[in-house]
C-alpha cells in the first residue's frame, strides 16, 4: 500500500533529522487515506505526525496532532489506540513540564487499559504516571506505580519496559537520598538496555534507537 510506504519513508527521514521532508511524506500518506475513506489510516497519520513533531521539538504542534488522533480513535471505537493517544498527549505535557496535566491523561489511559484488560498498555500508563508523580513530588505514589509497572513488564518479558521502569525507580531513590540503591538500580537498567541494543543488528536501527 502506497500510504504505508510513504509512512515508513517519513519515519526514515525523521530518524535522519530531516523533519520537513518527514512531515511532507506523512501528509501525503494522510491524503491518500482521506481519499480512500480509510479512517483508521487518517487516525494513524495524525498520530505519526504527532510523533515526528515531538521528535522535532515542536511540542504544541505534536499535541495538536495527538489530539486529532485521540478524537479519531474515540470515534472509531478503537480503545487500544485511544490509550496510546492518551499516553502520547500525556508525554507531551510531561515535556512541557505540566506534570499534573500529564498525570491526568495517563490516569485516563490507565483506567481504559484496566477496562479492556490490556497489560502492555497498563504497564506503559503506570510507568508514565510514575514519572509524572515523581516530578510533582509524590514519591511514594510514584514508586507504587513503578513497582506495579515492573511486575507487569517482567510477566510480559518486555526488556524495554523493564529498563525504563527500573531507571524511573533509580531516579525515585536518588531524589529520596537513597544513593546506593539508585546506583544499583541504574546498573540493572543499563544491563537491560545493553541487551536490547545488542539485539538491534542494523546500525541504522541502533543509531535511531539510541537517539530516541
Short mmCIF file of C-alpha atoms in Angstrom, two decimals:
data_model
loop_
_atom_site.label_atom_id
_atom_site.label_comp_id
_atom_site.label_asym_id
_atom_site.label_seq_id
_atom_site.Cartn_x
_atom_site.Cartn_y
_atom_site.Cartn_z
CA UNK A 1 0.00 0.00 0.00
CA UNK A 2 1.37 3.39 -1.03
CA UNK A 3 0.40 5.13 2.23
CA UNK A 4 2.37 2.54 4.25
CA UNK A 5 5.45 3.05 2.09
CA UNK A 6 5.15 6.84 2.50
CA UNK A 7 4.75 6.43 6.26
CA UNK A 8 7.84 4.24 6.50
CA UNK A 9 9.79 6.70 4.33
CA UNK A 10 8.60 9.56 6.55
CA UNK A 11 10.00 7.91 9.66
CA UNK A 12 13.30 7.21 7.92
CA UNK A 13 13.62 10.95 7.17
CA UNK A 14 12.62 11.72 10.76
CA UNK A 15 15.37 9.44 12.08
CA UNK A 16 17.81 11.32 9.84
CA UNK A 17 16.65 14.61 11.37
CA UNK A 18 15.03 15.76 8.12
CA UNK A 19 11.74 16.64 9.76
CA UNK A 20 10.27 18.83 7.00
CA UNK A 21 10.60 16.00 4.47
CA UNK A 22 9.23 13.54 7.02
CA UNK A 23 6.14 15.71 7.54
CA UNK A 24 5.72 16.02 3.77
CA UNK A 25 5.71 12.24 3.30
CA UNK A 26 3.32 11.65 6.22
CA UNK A 27 0.94 14.32 4.90
CA UNK A 28 0.95 12.54 1.54
CA UNK A 29 0.06 9.30 3.36
CA UNK A 30 -2.78 11.10 5.13
CA UNK A 31 -4.20 12.50 1.89
CA UNK A 32 -4.23 9.03 0.33
CA UNK A 33 -6.05 7.66 3.40
CA UNK A 34 -8.59 10.50 3.25
CA UNK A 35 -9.22 9.97 -0.47
CA UNK A 36 -9.72 6.26 0.10
CA UNK A 37 -12.07 6.82 3.04
CA UNK A 38 -9.64 4.98 5.32
CA UNK A 39 -10.50 6.42 8.75
CA UNK A 40 -8.00 4.16 10.50
CA UNK A 41 -5.29 5.38 8.16
CA UNK A 42 -6.15 9.01 8.86
CA UNK A 43 -6.11 8.44 12.62
CA UNK A 44 -2.73 6.73 12.31
CA UNK A 45 -1.39 9.56 10.16
CA UNK A 46 -2.38 12.10 12.83
CA UNK A 47 -0.53 10.03 15.41
CA UNK A 48 2.56 9.62 13.21
CA UNK A 49 2.72 13.36 12.51
CA UNK A 50 2.49 13.96 16.25
CA UNK A 51 5.48 11.67 16.80
CA UNK A 52 7.58 13.47 14.18
CA UNK A 53 6.70 16.93 15.51
CA UNK A 54 7.54 15.72 19.02
CA UNK A 55 10.91 14.41 17.81
CA UNK A 56 11.49 17.80 16.16
CA UNK A 57 10.82 19.54 19.48
CA UNK A 58 7.64 21.22 18.23
CA UNK A 59 5.56 20.11 21.19
CA UNK A 60 2.47 22.30 20.70
CA UNK A 61 2.16 21.08 17.11
CA UNK A 62 2.67 17.49 18.29
CA UNK A 63 -0.11 17.90 20.86
CA UNK A 64 -2.44 19.25 18.15
CA UNK A 65 -1.96 16.11 16.04
CA UNK A 66 -2.19 13.75 19.03
CA UNK A 67 -5.48 15.47 19.99
CA UNK A 68 -6.78 14.85 16.46
CA UNK A 69 -5.60 11.25 16.68
CA UNK A 70 -7.37 10.76 20.02
CA UNK A 71 -10.64 12.15 18.68
CA UNK A 72 -10.41 9.95 15.59
CA UNK A 73 -9.77 6.78 17.61
CA UNK A 74 -12.64 7.60 20.00
CA UNK A 75 -14.98 7.97 17.00
CA UNK A 76 -13.72 4.65 15.61
CA UNK A 77 -14.21 2.93 18.98
CA UNK A 78 -10.57 1.81 18.84
CA UNK A 79 -9.86 1.67 22.57
CA UNK A 80 -6.31 0.33 22.33
CA UNK A 81 -5.14 3.17 20.09
CA UNK A 82 -7.17 5.62 22.18
CA UNK A 83 -4.98 4.64 25.14
CA UNK A 84 -1.87 5.13 23.01
CA UNK A 85 -3.05 8.63 22.05
CA UNK A 86 -3.79 9.50 25.69
CA UNK A 87 -0.29 8.34 26.61
CA UNK A 88 1.24 10.42 23.83
CA UNK A 89 -0.62 13.57 24.89
CA UNK A 90 0.45 12.98 28.48
CA UNK A 91 4.08 12.67 27.39
CA UNK A 92 3.86 16.00 25.53
CA UNK A 93 2.56 17.68 28.69
CA UNK A 94 5.40 15.99 30.61
CA UNK A 95 7.95 17.54 28.23
CA UNK A 96 6.17 20.87 28.61
CA UNK A 97 6.74 20.47 32.39
CA UNK A 98 2.99 20.41 33.06
CA UNK A 99 3.22 17.26 35.18
CA UNK A 100 -0.28 17.50 36.68
CA UNK A 101 -1.85 17.63 33.22
CA UNK A 102 0.40 14.77 32.11
CA UNK A 103 -0.77 12.69 35.06
CA UNK A 104 -4.41 13.49 34.19
CA UNK A 105 -4.01 11.93 30.73
CA UNK A 106 -2.01 8.96 31.99
CA UNK A 107 -4.68 8.23 34.63
CA UNK A 108 -7.31 8.25 31.85
CA UNK A 109 -5.15 5.85 29.85
CA UNK A 110 -4.68 3.61 32.88
CA UNK A 111 -8.43 3.48 33.55
CA UNK A 112 -9.12 2.46 29.95
CA UNK A 113 -6.33 -0.14 29.91
CA UNK A 114 -7.78 -1.74 33.05
CA UNK A 115 -11.22 -1.71 31.46
CA UNK A 116 -10.09 -3.62 28.37
CA UNK A 117 -7.59 -5.70 30.41
CA UNK A 118 -4.60 -4.91 28.21
CA UNK A 119 -1.49 -5.49 30.32
CA UNK A 120 1.01 -3.87 27.96
CA UNK A 121 -0.97 -0.62 27.88
CA UNK A 122 -1.46 -0.80 31.64
CA UNK A 123 2.29 -1.08 32.21
CA UNK A 124 3.05 1.88 29.91
CA UNK A 125 0.44 4.04 31.68
CA UNK A 126 1.79 3.05 35.11
CA UNK A 127 5.35 3.87 34.03
CA UNK A 128 4.35 7.26 32.63
CA UNK A 129 2.24 8.03 35.68
CA UNK A 130 5.20 7.10 37.90
CA UNK A 131 7.33 9.62 36.01
CA UNK A 132 4.63 12.33 36.36
CA UNK A 133 4.10 11.79 40.07
CA UNK A 134 7.84 11.82 40.74
CA UNK A 135 8.12 15.31 39.21
CA UNK A 136 5.11 16.50 41.21
CA UNK A 137 6.86 15.33 44.40
CA UNK A 138 4.58 12.38 45.17
CA UNK A 139 7.46 9.97 45.61
CA UNK A 140 5.65 7.13 47.40
CA UNK A 141 2.79 7.12 44.88
CA UNK A 142 5.35 7.27 42.08
CA UNK A 143 7.22 4.23 43.42
CA UNK A 144 3.97 2.30 43.81
CA UNK A 145 3.23 2.84 40.11
CA UNK A 146 6.76 1.83 39.12
CA UNK A 147 6.51 -1.37 41.17
CA UNK A 148 3.21 -2.32 39.52
CA UNK A 149 4.63 -1.50 36.08
CA UNK A 150 7.74 -3.59 36.73
CA UNK A 151 5.70 -6.60 37.82
CA UNK A 152 3.70 -6.48 34.58
CA UNK A 153 6.79 -5.78 32.44
CA UNK A 154 8.50 -8.85 33.91
CA UNK A 155 5.42 -11.01 33.33
CA UNK A 156 5.36 -9.80 29.71
CA UNK A 157 9.12 -10.34 29.40
CA UNK A 158 9.49 -6.83 27.95
CA UNK A 159 13.13 -5.67 28.31
CA UNK A 160 12.34 -2.15 27.10
CA UNK A 161 9.58 -1.65 29.68
CA UNK A 162 11.74 -3.24 32.37
CA UNK A 163 14.77 -0.96 31.87
CA UNK A 164 12.65 2.20 31.65
CA UNK A 165 10.77 1.29 34.83
CA UNK A 166 13.93 0.41 36.75
CA UNK A 167 15.52 3.68 35.59
CA UNK A 168 12.49 5.51 36.99
CA UNK A 169 12.83 3.65 40.29
CA UNK A 170 16.51 4.62 40.39
CA UNK A 171 15.64 8.30 39.94
CA UNK A 172 12.98 7.99 42.63
CA UNK A 173 15.55 6.59 45.07
CA UNK A 174 18.05 9.28 44.13
CA UNK A 175 15.51 12.03 44.87
CA UNK A 176 14.92 10.46 48.29
CA UNK A 177 18.63 10.37 49.06
CA UNK A 178 18.89 6.57 48.69
CA UNK A 179 22.01 6.87 46.55
CA UNK A 180 23.37 3.32 46.90
CA UNK A 181 20.02 1.83 45.87
CA UNK A 182 19.83 4.32 42.98
CA UNK A 183 23.25 3.27 41.66
CA UNK A 184 22.33 -0.41 41.97
CA UNK A 185 19.09 0.10 40.06
CA UNK A 186 20.79 2.18 37.37
CA UNK A 187 23.33 -0.61 36.83
CA UNK A 188 20.48 -3.10 36.42
CA UNK A 189 18.66 -0.79 33.97
CA UNK A 190 21.83 -0.40 31.89
CA UNK A 191 22.24 -4.19 31.65
CA UNK A 192 18.74 -4.49 30.18
CA UNK A 193 19.37 -1.56 27.85
CA UNK A 194 22.64 -3.07 26.61
CA UNK A 195 20.80 -6.34 25.99
CA UNK A 196 18.26 -4.54 23.80
CA UNK A 197 20.98 -2.70 21.87
CA UNK A 198 22.82 -5.94 21.14
CA UNK A 199 19.69 -7.39 19.52
CA UNK A 200 19.46 -4.49 17.09
CA UNK A 201 21.78 -5.73 14.37
CA UNK A 202 21.18 -2.96 11.87
CA UNK A 203 23.46 0.02 12.58
CA UNK A 204 20.85 2.48 11.38
CA UNK A 205 18.30 0.97 13.74
CA UNK A 206 20.85 1.19 16.55
CA UNK A 207 21.50 4.85 15.83
CA UNK A 208 17.77 5.53 15.71
CA UNK A 209 17.11 3.67 18.95
CA UNK A 210 19.89 5.35 20.91
CA UNK A 211 18.91 8.80 19.62
CA UNK A 212 15.39 8.29 20.93
#
